[in-house]
Short mmCIF file of N, CA and C in Angstrom, two decimals:
data_model
loop_
_atom_site.label_atom_id
_atom_site.label_comp_id
_atom_site.label_asym_id
_atom_site.label_seq_id
_atom_site.Cartn_x
_atom_site.Cartn_y
_atom_site.Cartn_z
N MET A 1 0.60 -0.93 -0.12
CA MET A 1 -0.11 0.05 -0.11
C MET A 1 1.10 1.18 -0.20
N ASP A 2 0.65 2.06 -0.68
CA ASP A 2 1.39 3.56 -0.88
C ASP A 2 1.26 4.37 0.47
N ASP A 3 2.47 4.82 1.19
CA ASP A 3 2.37 5.63 2.22
C ASP A 3 1.06 6.71 2.24
N ALA A 4 1.16 7.55 1.39
CA ALA A 4 0.49 8.46 0.98
C ALA A 4 -1.16 8.37 1.57
N THR A 5 -1.56 6.93 1.19
CA THR A 5 -2.82 6.41 1.71
C THR A 5 -3.14 6.03 2.64
N GLU A 6 -2.08 5.48 3.61
CA GLU A 6 -2.49 5.00 4.91
C GLU A 6 -2.99 6.27 5.91
N PRO A 7 -3.65 5.94 6.51
CA PRO A 7 -4.36 6.66 7.60
C PRO A 7 -3.08 7.14 8.45
N GLY A 8 -3.01 8.61 8.78
CA GLY A 8 -1.99 9.32 9.62
C GLY A 8 -0.66 9.35 8.73
N ALA A 9 -0.79 8.81 7.52
CA ALA A 9 0.43 9.33 6.83
C ALA A 9 0.85 10.92 6.14
N LEU A 10 1.83 11.22 6.33
CA LEU A 10 2.13 12.36 5.93
C LEU A 10 2.23 12.88 4.63
N GLU A 11 1.35 13.72 4.08
CA GLU A 11 1.10 14.22 2.90
C GLU A 11 2.67 14.08 1.71
N PRO A 12 2.51 13.90 0.73
CA PRO A 12 3.94 14.13 -0.03
C PRO A 12 4.11 15.27 -0.12
N SER A 13 5.08 15.43 -0.16
CA SER A 13 6.22 17.09 -0.46
C SER A 13 7.32 17.39 -1.06
N LEU A 14 7.69 18.26 -1.47
CA LEU A 14 9.03 18.30 -1.87
C LEU A 14 9.26 19.49 -1.31
N PRO A 15 10.98 19.82 -1.09
CA PRO A 15 11.55 20.81 -0.57
C PRO A 15 11.66 21.91 -1.06
N PHE A 16 11.84 22.89 -0.64
CA PHE A 16 11.89 24.19 -1.78
C PHE A 16 12.46 25.39 -0.65
N TRP A 17 13.42 26.24 -0.94
CA TRP A 17 13.85 27.10 -0.61
C TRP A 17 12.96 28.09 -0.86
N VAL A 18 12.83 28.79 0.57
CA VAL A 18 11.94 30.18 0.88
C VAL A 18 12.27 31.12 1.61
N THR A 19 11.98 32.29 1.38
CA THR A 19 12.28 33.31 2.33
C THR A 19 10.75 33.65 3.05
N VAL A 20 11.25 33.87 4.34
CA VAL A 20 9.85 34.53 5.31
C VAL A 20 9.82 35.64 4.90
N THR A 21 8.68 36.49 4.52
CA THR A 21 8.34 37.45 3.94
C THR A 21 7.59 38.27 5.26
N GLU A 22 6.96 37.56 6.17
CA GLU A 22 5.93 38.15 7.38
C GLU A 22 5.87 36.95 7.92
N GLU A 23 6.19 37.41 9.48
CA GLU A 23 6.03 36.40 10.40
C GLU A 23 4.52 35.70 10.65
N GLY A 24 4.81 34.58 10.68
CA GLY A 24 3.38 33.84 10.92
C GLY A 24 2.63 33.70 9.86
N ASP A 25 2.75 33.97 8.16
CA ASP A 25 2.00 33.72 7.27
C ASP A 25 2.63 33.20 6.29
N ASP A 26 2.05 31.57 6.38
CA ASP A 26 3.09 30.91 5.57
C ASP A 26 2.93 31.10 4.09
N ASP A 27 1.75 31.77 3.54
CA ASP A 27 1.44 31.96 1.89
C ASP A 27 2.22 32.88 1.50
N SER A 28 3.11 33.97 2.51
CA SER A 28 4.10 34.78 1.93
C SER A 28 5.17 34.70 1.72
N MET A 29 5.48 32.89 2.29
CA MET A 29 6.62 32.39 1.94
C MET A 29 6.48 31.91 0.38
N GLY A 30 7.78 32.42 -0.19
CA GLY A 30 8.08 32.24 -1.84
C GLY A 30 9.38 32.14 -2.24
N LEU A 31 9.82 31.64 -3.26
CA LEU A 31 10.90 31.72 -3.68
C LEU A 31 11.75 33.22 -3.48
N PHE A 32 10.72 34.20 -3.79
CA PHE A 32 11.50 35.68 -3.61
C PHE A 32 10.87 36.54 -2.63
N GLY A 33 11.26 36.45 -1.48
CA GLY A 33 11.03 37.14 -0.37
C GLY A 33 10.93 38.88 -0.47
N ARG A 34 9.76 39.65 0.00
CA ARG A 34 10.07 40.77 -0.04
C ARG A 34 11.09 41.56 1.07
N GLY A 35 11.37 40.66 2.08
CA GLY A 35 12.02 41.25 3.70
C GLY A 35 13.12 40.52 2.83
N ASN A 36 14.04 41.17 4.02
CA ASN A 36 15.63 40.28 4.18
C ASN A 36 15.84 38.94 4.89
N GLY A 37 14.39 38.58 5.13
CA GLY A 37 14.70 37.25 5.47
C GLY A 37 15.59 36.11 4.91
N GLU A 38 16.46 35.46 5.77
CA GLU A 38 17.12 34.08 5.26
C GLU A 38 16.34 33.11 4.92
N PRO A 39 16.98 32.50 3.59
CA PRO A 39 15.95 31.31 3.15
C PRO A 39 15.94 30.08 3.84
N VAL A 40 14.92 29.64 4.13
CA VAL A 40 15.03 28.31 4.79
C VAL A 40 14.09 27.38 4.25
N LEU A 41 14.63 26.50 4.24
CA LEU A 41 14.33 24.68 3.46
C LEU A 41 12.88 24.35 3.72
N ARG A 42 11.46 24.33 3.07
CA ARG A 42 10.56 24.02 3.97
C ARG A 42 9.89 22.91 2.85
N SER A 43 9.25 21.77 3.31
CA SER A 43 8.55 20.82 2.71
C SER A 43 7.03 21.61 2.14
N VAL A 44 7.10 21.54 0.69
CA VAL A 44 5.63 22.05 0.20
C VAL A 44 4.64 20.97 -0.18
N PRO A 45 3.58 21.01 0.42
CA PRO A 45 2.76 19.78 -0.12
C PRO A 45 2.47 19.66 -1.54
N LEU A 46 2.68 18.83 -2.01
CA LEU A 46 2.17 17.97 -3.40
C LEU A 46 0.64 18.20 -4.08
N GLY A 47 0.08 18.12 -2.76
CA GLY A 47 -1.25 18.46 -3.34
C GLY A 47 -1.78 19.51 -3.76
N PRO A 48 -1.75 20.61 -3.24
CA PRO A 48 -1.85 21.91 -3.14
C PRO A 48 -0.94 22.15 -4.40
N LEU A 49 -0.05 22.29 -4.40
CA LEU A 49 1.10 22.59 -5.26
C LEU A 49 0.55 21.99 -7.03
N ARG A 50 0.13 20.75 -6.65
CA ARG A 50 -0.14 20.27 -8.15
C ARG A 50 -1.92 20.86 -8.28
N LYS A 51 -2.53 20.88 -7.65
CA LYS A 51 -3.81 21.60 -8.05
C LYS A 51 -3.79 23.09 -8.46
N ASN A 52 -2.88 23.84 -7.76
CA ASN A 52 -2.81 25.37 -8.24
C ASN A 52 -1.83 25.38 -9.22
N LEU A 53 -0.86 24.40 -9.53
CA LEU A 53 0.02 24.81 -10.84
C LEU A 53 -0.93 24.00 -11.93
N ALA A 54 -1.85 23.06 -12.08
CA ALA A 54 -2.83 22.83 -13.00
C ALA A 54 -3.67 23.89 -13.69
N GLN A 55 -4.15 24.68 -12.26
CA GLN A 55 -5.14 25.44 -12.29
C GLN A 55 -4.37 26.72 -13.17
N THR A 56 -3.49 27.04 -12.74
CA THR A 56 -2.61 28.20 -13.44
C THR A 56 -2.17 27.91 -15.14
N VAL A 57 -1.95 26.82 -15.02
CA VAL A 57 -1.33 26.22 -16.57
C VAL A 57 -2.83 26.42 -17.31
N ASP A 58 -3.69 25.92 -16.63
CA ASP A 58 -5.21 26.03 -17.33
C ASP A 58 -5.33 27.19 -18.00
N ALA A 59 -5.54 28.33 -17.04
CA ALA A 59 -6.01 29.70 -17.19
C ALA A 59 -4.81 30.35 -18.22
N LEU A 60 -3.64 29.82 -18.26
CA LEU A 60 -2.47 30.59 -18.98
C LEU A 60 -3.10 29.92 -20.47
N GLN A 61 -3.52 28.71 -20.70
CA GLN A 61 -3.47 28.09 -22.05
C GLN A 61 -4.69 29.07 -22.53
N GLN A 62 -5.41 29.15 -21.90
CA GLN A 62 -6.76 29.93 -22.25
C GLN A 62 -6.68 31.01 -22.64
N LEU A 63 -5.94 31.96 -21.92
CA LEU A 63 -5.20 33.20 -22.28
C LEU A 63 -4.24 32.97 -23.93
N PHE A 64 -3.57 31.93 -23.69
CA PHE A 64 -2.78 31.75 -25.12
C PHE A 64 -3.32 31.67 -26.41
N GLU A 65 -4.32 30.85 -25.85
CA GLU A 65 -5.56 30.68 -27.27
C GLU A 65 -6.45 31.61 -27.66
N ASP A 66 -6.50 32.77 -26.77
CA ASP A 66 -7.53 33.61 -26.83
C ASP A 66 -6.31 34.72 -27.81
N ALA A 67 -5.03 34.97 -27.36
CA ALA A 67 -4.40 35.64 -28.04
C ALA A 67 -3.69 35.13 -29.70
N ALA A 68 -3.50 33.50 -29.74
CA ALA A 68 -3.05 33.32 -30.95
C ALA A 68 -4.31 33.39 -31.73
N ALA A 69 -5.72 33.53 -31.02
CA ALA A 69 -6.79 33.16 -32.35
C ALA A 69 -6.85 35.02 -32.95
N ARG A 70 -6.45 35.89 -32.43
CA ARG A 70 -6.24 37.09 -32.96
C ARG A 70 -5.47 37.32 -33.91
N GLY A 71 -4.48 36.17 -34.22
CA GLY A 71 -3.72 36.15 -35.73
C GLY A 71 -2.95 37.47 -35.90
N GLY A 72 -3.02 37.98 -36.93
CA GLY A 72 -2.24 39.56 -37.19
C GLY A 72 -1.07 38.74 -37.84
N THR A 73 0.10 39.94 -37.92
CA THR A 73 1.44 39.66 -38.63
C THR A 73 2.08 39.04 -37.50
N LEU A 74 2.10 39.33 -36.47
CA LEU A 74 2.83 38.90 -35.46
C LEU A 74 2.40 38.06 -34.17
N PRO A 75 1.90 36.56 -35.04
CA PRO A 75 1.02 35.86 -34.03
C PRO A 75 2.16 35.09 -32.86
N LEU A 76 1.64 34.93 -31.72
CA LEU A 76 2.02 33.99 -30.64
C LEU A 76 2.50 33.40 -30.95
N ALA A 77 4.06 32.90 -30.82
CA ALA A 77 4.44 31.35 -31.10
C ALA A 77 5.11 30.93 -29.77
N GLU A 78 5.48 31.55 -28.68
CA GLU A 78 6.15 31.10 -27.68
C GLU A 78 5.91 32.18 -26.64
N ALA A 79 5.82 31.76 -24.94
CA ALA A 79 5.77 32.42 -23.89
C ALA A 79 6.18 31.74 -23.40
N GLN A 80 6.89 32.85 -22.27
CA GLN A 80 7.68 32.17 -21.12
C GLN A 80 7.33 33.08 -20.01
N LEU A 81 7.05 32.23 -18.70
CA LEU A 81 6.35 32.94 -17.51
C LEU A 81 7.26 32.27 -16.46
N SER A 82 7.28 33.20 -15.55
CA SER A 82 8.26 32.51 -14.10
C SER A 82 7.22 32.82 -13.45
N PHE A 83 7.66 31.89 -12.16
CA PHE A 83 6.54 31.49 -11.02
C PHE A 83 7.26 31.53 -9.81
N GLN A 84 6.66 31.58 -8.56
CA GLN A 84 7.38 31.06 -7.66
C GLN A 84 6.12 30.43 -6.73
N VAL A 85 6.49 29.49 -6.01
CA VAL A 85 5.94 28.59 -5.05
C VAL A 85 6.09 28.79 -3.84
N THR A 86 4.48 29.19 -3.03
CA THR A 86 4.50 29.40 -1.82
C THR A 86 4.78 28.15 -0.67
N ALA A 87 4.85 28.49 0.79
CA ALA A 87 5.32 27.14 1.52
C ALA A 87 3.88 26.62 1.77
N SER A 88 3.07 26.87 1.30
CA SER A 88 1.58 26.16 1.36
C SER A 88 1.34 25.64 0.05
N GLY A 89 1.87 25.48 -0.91
CA GLY A 89 1.80 24.99 -2.18
C GLY A 89 1.26 26.14 -3.16
N GLY A 90 1.13 27.40 -2.78
CA GLY A 90 0.61 28.54 -4.03
C GLY A 90 1.54 28.60 -5.33
N VAL A 91 0.73 29.12 -5.98
CA VAL A 91 1.67 29.33 -7.16
C VAL A 91 1.52 30.81 -7.51
N GLN A 92 2.50 31.70 -7.72
CA GLN A 92 2.12 33.15 -8.10
C GLN A 92 3.38 33.59 -9.00
N LEU A 93 2.49 33.94 -10.30
CA LEU A 93 3.42 34.19 -11.39
C LEU A 93 3.95 35.69 -10.79
N VAL A 94 5.30 35.70 -11.76
CA VAL A 94 6.18 36.65 -11.21
C VAL A 94 6.19 37.90 -12.14
N GLY A 95 6.05 39.33 -12.14
CA GLY A 95 6.30 40.16 -12.82
C GLY A 95 7.71 40.16 -13.53
N SER A 96 8.25 40.84 -14.61
CA SER A 96 9.52 40.95 -14.93
C SER A 96 10.38 42.12 -13.99
N GLY A 97 9.59 42.60 -13.49
CA GLY A 97 10.23 43.83 -12.39
C GLY A 97 10.96 43.21 -11.05
N GLN A 98 10.16 42.24 -10.96
CA GLN A 98 10.20 41.48 -9.74
C GLN A 98 11.34 40.35 -10.05
N MET A 99 12.02 40.41 -11.32
CA MET A 99 12.53 39.02 -11.54
C MET A 99 13.99 39.68 -11.68
N GLN A 100 14.35 40.83 -11.53
CA GLN A 100 15.63 41.18 -11.55
C GLN A 100 16.65 40.78 -10.54
N GLY A 101 17.71 39.90 -10.83
CA GLY A 101 18.46 39.67 -9.95
C GLY A 101 17.98 38.25 -9.03
N THR A 102 16.96 37.71 -9.42
CA THR A 102 16.58 36.74 -8.62
C THR A 102 16.65 35.39 -9.74
N ARG A 103 16.31 34.13 -8.81
CA ARG A 103 16.14 32.93 -9.45
C ARG A 103 14.74 32.27 -9.55
N GLY A 104 14.10 32.03 -10.41
CA GLY A 104 13.02 31.44 -10.37
C GLY A 104 12.45 30.09 -11.16
N LEU A 105 11.72 29.76 -10.87
CA LEU A 105 10.78 28.61 -11.76
C LEU A 105 10.44 29.29 -13.13
N THR A 106 10.41 28.25 -14.40
CA THR A 106 9.98 29.58 -15.59
C THR A 106 9.24 28.25 -16.33
N LEU A 107 8.03 28.36 -16.70
CA LEU A 107 7.38 27.43 -17.61
C LEU A 107 7.46 28.20 -18.89
N ILE A 108 7.63 27.34 -20.02
CA ILE A 108 7.79 27.87 -21.47
C ILE A 108 6.58 27.04 -22.21
N PHE A 109 6.05 27.82 -22.67
CA PHE A 109 4.81 27.57 -23.74
C PHE A 109 5.07 27.64 -25.08
N ARG A 110 5.21 26.85 -25.90
CA ARG A 110 5.64 26.69 -27.41
C ARG A 110 4.66 26.37 -28.52
N ARG A 111 4.10 26.69 -29.49
CA ARG A 111 3.42 25.80 -30.39
C ARG A 111 4.24 25.00 -30.96
N PRO A 112 3.38 24.02 -31.04
CA PRO A 112 3.94 22.74 -31.78
C PRO A 112 4.14 23.15 -33.28
N PRO A 113 5.21 22.70 -33.82
CA PRO A 113 5.10 22.88 -35.56
C PRO A 113 4.11 22.31 -36.38
N GLU A 114 3.99 23.23 -37.27
CA GLU A 114 2.35 22.73 -37.83
C GLU A 114 2.74 21.38 -38.66
N GLN A 115 1.74 20.69 -38.82
CA GLN A 115 1.79 19.52 -39.45
C GLN A 115 1.57 19.90 -40.63
N PRO A 116 2.50 18.89 -41.73
CA PRO A 116 2.44 19.12 -43.49
C PRO A 116 0.79 18.48 -43.67
#
């Protein structure tokens, strides 16, 4: 039997380095802190992370589909977005102004080559 399905088993998680931005607020901990706190290694639960990442990707794909449908002389062929993961498994997209001098996770969406 899988550990995750046994009663009392800990939820599967992944370790992420996070920076505490506000004391006591787990959702404020992401890869890029607003404060000057030291990074700490935290276990991020996979259930909420999986759900939140799937919802974010679904919403982005709909936006890209809408943009691609506009056509024009410069059609959308690729999009790159960076995001951070909060300690509770949240997904937050990061604007370019916040990305200067930081590391992050990047999602790259490419249009597949057209079939002949």
